[in-house]
C-alpha cells in the first residue's frame, strides 16, 4: 500500500465516523434525548478537533497550488461555519429539554455541517497526486494533532490562528 493509499483510508474513515456521529446527533435532537445529544456533541467535537487541525495546518495549504486560494478560503469558511454551529449545538445540548423550534434549529445546524463532510472527503483524490513527502508530512501533522487531542472548540478557541 502506498503512503497516499494509507492517507486515503485514514481520511475516508475519519469522514465516515463524523458522518455517522452527525446523523446520530440529528436523531438524538429529533427524539429530544438530551443526554445522548450532549454525548453526541462532545463526540463530534473530539473527532473533528484533530481532523480540522491537520487539514488546516498541513493539507489545505498544499491544496492552494491545485485549486487556488479562493477555493481553500471556502474550505476554511466551511470550518468557520462548522465551529460556530458546534458552539451553538453545545449550548442547545446543555439544556434540560428543547422546545420544538430549538430542536429544529439543532437539526438544521447539524445538517449544515454534513455537506462539508462529504465534499471534503473528495479532496483525497487530490492528495493522492501529492509527492510522498507531502503526504508523509500531512500524516505527521495528523499524528501530532491526535496526540494533542484538542476537541474542536478547545482548538478553535486557543490554538487556531483564525477566528470563527
PDB file of C-alpha atoms in Angstrom:
ATOM      1  CA  UNK A   1       0.000   0.000   0.000  1.00  0.00           C
ATOM      2  CA  UNK A   2       1.345   3.418  -0.941  1.00  0.00           C
ATOM      3  CA  UNK A   3       1.521   6.306   1.512  1.00  0.00           C
ATOM      4  CA  UNK A   4      -1.245   8.049  -0.458  1.00  0.00           C
ATOM      5  CA  UNK A   5      -3.461   4.970  -0.138  1.00  0.00           C
ATOM      6  CA  UNK A   6      -2.795   4.914   3.608  1.00  0.00           C
ATOM      7  CA  UNK A   7      -3.812   8.553   3.836  1.00  0.00           C
ATOM      8  CA  UNK A   8      -6.977   7.959   1.801  1.00  0.00           C
ATOM      9  CA  UNK A   9      -8.002   5.079   4.070  1.00  0.00           C
ATOM     10  CA  UNK A  10      -7.476   7.162   7.210  1.00  0.00           C
ATOM     11  CA  UNK A  11      -9.129  10.253   5.752  1.00  0.00           C
ATOM     12  CA  UNK A  12     -12.170   8.371   4.486  1.00  0.00           C
ATOM     13  CA  UNK A  13     -12.619   6.547   7.809  1.00  0.00           C
ATOM     14  CA  UNK A  14     -12.488   9.827   9.714  1.00  0.00           C
ATOM     15  CA  UNK A  15     -15.177  11.288   7.460  1.00  0.00           C
ATOM     16  CA  UNK A  16     -17.346   8.204   7.880  1.00  0.00           C
ATOM     17  CA  UNK A  17     -17.008   8.489  11.656  1.00  0.00           C
ATOM     18  CA  UNK A  18     -18.029  12.167  11.626  1.00  0.00           C
ATOM     19  CA  UNK A  19     -20.880  11.442   9.198  1.00  0.00           C
ATOM     20  CA  UNK A  20     -22.229   8.736  11.488  1.00  0.00           C
ATOM     21  CA  UNK A  21     -21.870  10.919  14.586  1.00  0.00           C
ATOM     22  CA  UNK A  22     -23.707  13.783  12.906  1.00  0.00           C
ATOM     23  CA  UNK A  23     -26.524  11.557  11.656  1.00  0.00           C
ATOM     24  CA  UNK A  24     -26.883  10.120  15.144  1.00  0.00           C
ATOM     25  CA  UNK A  25     -26.954  13.628  16.561  1.00  0.00           C
ATOM     26  CA  UNK A  26     -29.851  14.510  14.258  1.00  0.00           C
ATOM     27  CA  UNK A  27     -31.773  11.528  15.638  1.00  0.00           C
ATOM     28  CA  UNK A  28     -30.911  12.482  19.238  1.00  0.00           C
ATOM     29  CA  UNK A  29     -32.165  16.041  18.819  1.00  0.00           C
ATOM     30  CA  UNK A  30     -35.270  14.892  16.958  1.00  0.00           C
ATOM     31  CA  UNK A  31     -36.042  12.444  19.786  1.00  0.00           C
ATOM     32  CA  UNK A  32     -35.352  15.060  22.457  1.00  0.00           C
ATOM     33  CA  UNK A  33     -32.773  12.779  24.070  1.00  0.00           C
ATOM     34  CA  UNK A  34     -30.634  15.456  25.670  1.00  0.00           C
ATOM     35  CA  UNK A  35     -28.280  13.022  27.401  1.00  0.00           C
ATOM     36  CA  UNK A  36     -27.470  11.399  24.063  1.00  0.00           C
ATOM     37  CA  UNK A  37     -27.276  14.819  22.374  1.00  0.00           C
ATOM     38  CA  UNK A  38     -24.701  16.033  24.923  1.00  0.00           C
ATOM     39  CA  UNK A  39     -22.643  12.886  24.379  1.00  0.00           C
ATOM     40  CA  UNK A  40     -23.017  13.270  20.614  1.00  0.00           C
ATOM     41  CA  UNK A  41     -21.940  16.901  20.545  1.00  0.00           C
ATOM     42  CA  UNK A  42     -18.887  16.011  22.639  1.00  0.00           C
ATOM     43  CA  UNK A  43     -18.060  13.070  20.359  1.00  0.00           C
ATOM     44  CA  UNK A  44     -18.293  15.241  17.257  1.00  0.00           C
ATOM     45  CA  UNK A  45     -16.033  17.841  18.880  1.00  0.00           C
ATOM     46  CA  UNK A  46     -13.470  15.174  19.840  1.00  0.00           C
ATOM     47  CA  UNK A  47     -13.448  13.716  16.342  1.00  0.00           C
ATOM     48  CA  UNK A  48     -13.320  16.996  14.443  1.00  0.00           C
ATOM     49  CA  UNK A  49     -10.787  18.920  16.525  1.00  0.00           C
ATOM     50  CA  UNK A  50      -7.678  16.999  15.442  1.00  0.00           C
ATOM     51  CA  UNK A  51      -9.117  16.421  11.956  1.00  0.00           C
ATOM     52  CA  UNK A  52      -9.786  20.101  11.239  1.00  0.00           C
ATOM     53  CA  UNK A  53      -6.427  20.958  12.748  1.00  0.00           C
ATOM     54  CA  UNK A  54      -4.306  18.820  10.458  1.00  0.00           C
ATOM     55  CA  UNK A  55      -6.395  19.773   7.446  1.00  0.00           C
ATOM     56  CA  UNK A  56      -5.814  23.466   8.109  1.00  0.00           C
ATOM     57  CA  UNK A  57      -2.198  23.209   9.213  1.00  0.00           C
ATOM     58  CA  UNK A  58      -0.886  20.820   6.587  1.00  0.00           C
ATOM     59  CA  UNK A  59      -3.334  19.736   3.904  1.00  0.00           C
ATOM     60  CA  UNK A  60      -5.197  22.905   2.937  1.00  0.00           C
ATOM     61  CA  UNK A  61      -2.039  24.964   2.320  1.00  0.00           C
ATOM     62  CA  UNK A  62      -0.895  22.314  -0.152  1.00  0.00           C
ATOM     63  CA  UNK A  63      -4.236  22.405  -1.951  1.00  0.00           C
ATOM     64  CA  UNK A  64      -3.711  26.059  -2.911  1.00  0.00           C
ATOM     65  CA  UNK A  65      -1.394  25.027  -5.743  1.00  0.00           C
ATOM     66  CA  UNK A  66      -4.171  22.852  -7.192  1.00  0.00           C
ATOM     67  CA  UNK A  67      -7.339  24.848  -6.524  1.00  0.00           C
ATOM     68  CA  UNK A  68      -6.042  28.334  -5.901  1.00  0.00           C
ATOM     69  CA  UNK A  69      -6.606  30.382  -2.799  1.00  0.00           C
ATOM     70  CA  UNK A  70     -10.279  31.130  -3.358  1.00  0.00           C
ATOM     71  CA  UNK A  71     -11.402  27.515  -3.000  1.00  0.00           C
ATOM     72  CA  UNK A  72      -9.161  26.910   0.013  1.00  0.00           C
ATOM     73  CA  UNK A  73     -10.667  30.038   1.576  1.00  0.00           C
ATOM     74  CA  UNK A  74     -14.074  28.422   1.043  1.00  0.00           C
ATOM     75  CA  UNK A  75     -12.879  25.278   2.845  1.00  0.00           C
ATOM     76  CA  UNK A  76     -11.685  27.417   5.746  1.00  0.00           C
ATOM     77  CA  UNK A  77     -15.000  29.303   5.767  1.00  0.00           C
ATOM     78  CA  UNK A  78     -16.771  25.921   5.925  1.00  0.00           C
ATOM     79  CA  UNK A  79     -14.707  25.143   9.020  1.00  0.00           C
ATOM     80  CA  UNK A  80     -15.622  28.542  10.477  1.00  0.00           C
ATOM     81  CA  UNK A  81     -19.291  27.717   9.999  1.00  0.00           C
ATOM     82  CA  UNK A  82     -18.924  24.251  11.497  1.00  0.00           C
ATOM     83  CA  UNK A  83     -17.204  25.738  14.554  1.00  0.00           C
ATOM     84  CA  UNK A  84     -19.947  28.326  15.010  1.00  0.00           C
ATOM     85  CA  UNK A  85     -22.564  25.596  14.630  1.00  0.00           C
ATOM     86  CA  UNK A  86     -20.741  23.370  17.120  1.00  0.00           C
ATOM     87  CA  UNK A  87     -20.753  26.182  19.673  1.00  0.00           C
ATOM     88  CA  UNK A  88     -24.485  26.661  19.292  1.00  0.00           C
ATOM     89  CA  UNK A  89     -25.115  22.910  19.339  1.00  0.00           C
ATOM     90  CA  UNK A  90     -23.173  22.640  22.606  1.00  0.00           C
ATOM     91  CA  UNK A  91     -25.362  25.383  24.109  1.00  0.00           C
ATOM     92  CA  UNK A  92     -28.544  23.667  22.960  1.00  0.00           C
ATOM     93  CA  UNK A  93     -27.357  20.266  24.166  1.00  0.00           C
ATOM     94  CA  UNK A  94     -26.698  21.696  27.623  1.00  0.00           C
ATOM     95  CA  UNK A  95     -30.386  22.491  28.081  1.00  0.00           C
ATOM     96  CA  UNK A  96     -32.556  20.076  30.039  1.00  0.00           C
ATOM     97  CA  UNK A  97     -35.089  19.947  27.216  1.00  0.00           C
ATOM     98  CA  UNK A  98     -35.747  21.693  23.940  1.00  0.00           C
ATOM     99  CA  UNK A  99     -38.773  23.498  22.631  1.00  0.00           C
ATOM    100  CA  UNK A 100     -39.772  22.257  19.161  1.00  0.00           C
ATOM    101  CA  UNK A 101     -38.196  25.301  17.492  1.00  0.00           C
ATOM    102  CA  UNK A 102     -34.926  24.695  19.357  1.00  0.00           C
ATOM    103  CA  UNK A 103     -34.894  21.043  18.291  1.00  0.00           C
ATOM    104  CA  UNK A 104     -35.495  22.115  14.690  1.00  0.00           C
ATOM    105  CA  UNK A 105     -32.666  24.619  14.996  1.00  0.00           C
ATOM    106  CA  UNK A 106     -30.301  21.940  16.325  1.00  0.00           C
ATOM    107  CA  UNK A 107     -31.158  19.588  13.469  1.00  0.00           C
ATOM    108  CA  UNK A 108     -30.665  22.440  10.992  1.00  0.00           C
ATOM    109  CA  UNK A 109     -27.238  23.237  12.462  1.00  0.00           C
ATOM    110  CA  UNK A 110     -26.125  19.616  12.175  1.00  0.00           C
ATOM    111  CA  UNK A 111     -27.393  19.347   8.613  1.00  0.00           C
ATOM    112  CA  UNK A 112     -25.428  22.465   7.657  1.00  0.00           C
ATOM    113  CA  UNK A 113     -22.215  20.642   8.620  1.00  0.00           C
ATOM    114  CA  UNK A 114     -22.938  17.427   6.699  1.00  0.00           C
ATOM    115  CA  UNK A 115     -22.198  18.723   3.160  1.00  0.00           C
ATOM    116  CA  UNK A 116     -18.669  19.686   4.180  1.00  0.00           C
ATOM    117  CA  UNK A 117     -18.086  16.133   5.406  1.00  0.00           C
ATOM    118  CA  UNK A 118     -18.996  14.606   2.050  1.00  0.00           C
ATOM    119  CA  UNK A 119     -17.378  17.346  -0.042  1.00  0.00           C
ATOM    120  CA  UNK A 120     -14.154  17.279   1.946  1.00  0.00           C
ATOM    121  CA  UNK A 121     -13.839  13.518   1.601  1.00  0.00           C
ATOM    122  CA  UNK A 122     -13.378  14.027  -2.137  1.00  0.00           C
ATOM    123  CA  UNK A 123     -10.195  16.009  -1.519  1.00  0.00           C
ATOM    124  CA  UNK A 124      -8.383  12.717  -1.056  1.00  0.00           C
ATOM    125  CA  UNK A 125      -8.205  12.269  -4.832  1.00  0.00           C
ATOM    126  CA  UNK A 126      -6.167  15.462  -4.964  1.00  0.00           C
ATOM    127  CA  UNK A 127      -3.921  14.481  -2.088  1.00  0.00           C
ATOM    128  CA  UNK A 128      -3.063  11.269  -3.929  1.00  0.00           C
ATOM    129  CA  UNK A 129      -1.378  13.459  -6.565  1.00  0.00           C
ATOM    130  CA  UNK A 130       0.976  14.974  -3.962  1.00  0.00           C
ATOM    131  CA  UNK A 131       4.590  13.857  -3.665  1.00  0.00           C
ATOM    132  CA  UNK A 132       5.072  11.198  -0.982  1.00  0.00           C
ATOM    133  CA  UNK A 133       6.964  13.687   1.202  1.00  0.00           C
ATOM    134  CA  UNK A 134       3.918  15.942   1.338  1.00  0.00           C
ATOM    135  CA  UNK A 135       1.597  13.084   2.271  1.00  0.00           C
ATOM    136  CA  UNK A 136       4.047  11.937   4.941  1.00  0.00           C
ATOM    137  CA  UNK A 137       4.072  15.483   6.349  1.00  0.00           C
ATOM    138  CA  UNK A 138       0.262  15.613   6.379  1.00  0.00           C
ATOM    139  CA  UNK A 139       0.134  12.298   8.240  1.00  0.00           C
ATOM    140  CA  UNK A 140       2.806  13.501  10.677  1.00  0.00           C
ATOM    141  CA  UNK A 141       0.790  16.659  11.338  1.00  0.00           C
ATOM    142  CA  UNK A 142      -2.246  14.428  11.872  1.00  0.00           C
ATOM    143  CA  UNK A 143      -0.333  12.318  14.394  1.00  0.00           C
ATOM    144  CA  UNK A 144       0.649  15.447  16.315  1.00  0.00           C
ATOM    145  CA  UNK A 145      -2.920  16.773  16.276  1.00  0.00           C
ATOM    146  CA  UNK A 146      -4.191  13.410  17.524  1.00  0.00           C
ATOM    147  CA  UNK A 147      -1.593  13.380  20.309  1.00  0.00           C
ATOM    148  CA  UNK A 148      -2.591  16.892  21.403  1.00  0.00           C
ATOM    149  CA  UNK A 149      -6.206  15.698  21.361  1.00  0.00           C
ATOM    150  CA  UNK A 150      -7.869  19.096  21.479  1.00  0.00           C
ATOM    151  CA  UNK A 151     -11.563  18.941  20.744  1.00  0.00           C
ATOM    152  CA  UNK A 152     -12.930  21.291  18.105  1.00  0.00           C
ATOM    153  CA  UNK A 153     -13.990  24.114  20.399  1.00  0.00           C
ATOM    154  CA  UNK A 154     -10.836  23.957  22.533  1.00  0.00           C
ATOM    155  CA  UNK A 155      -8.623  24.030  19.447  1.00  0.00           C
ATOM    156  CA  UNK A 156     -10.654  26.810  17.815  1.00  0.00           C
ATOM    157  CA  UNK A 157     -10.581  28.867  21.000  1.00  0.00           C
ATOM    158  CA  UNK A 158      -6.902  28.511  21.850  1.00  0.00           C
ATOM    159  CA  UNK A 159      -4.621  27.329  19.029  1.00  0.00           C
ATOM    160  CA  UNK A 160      -6.348  28.048  15.742  1.00  0.00           C
ATOM    161  CA  UNK A 161      -4.958  31.301  14.325  1.00  0.00           C
ATOM    162  CA  UNK A 162      -8.229  32.051  12.523  1.00  0.00           C
ATOM    163  CA  UNK A 163     -11.308  33.106  14.477  1.00  0.00           C
ATOM    164  CA  UNK A 164     -14.737  31.756  13.678  1.00  0.00           C
TER     165      UNK A 164
END
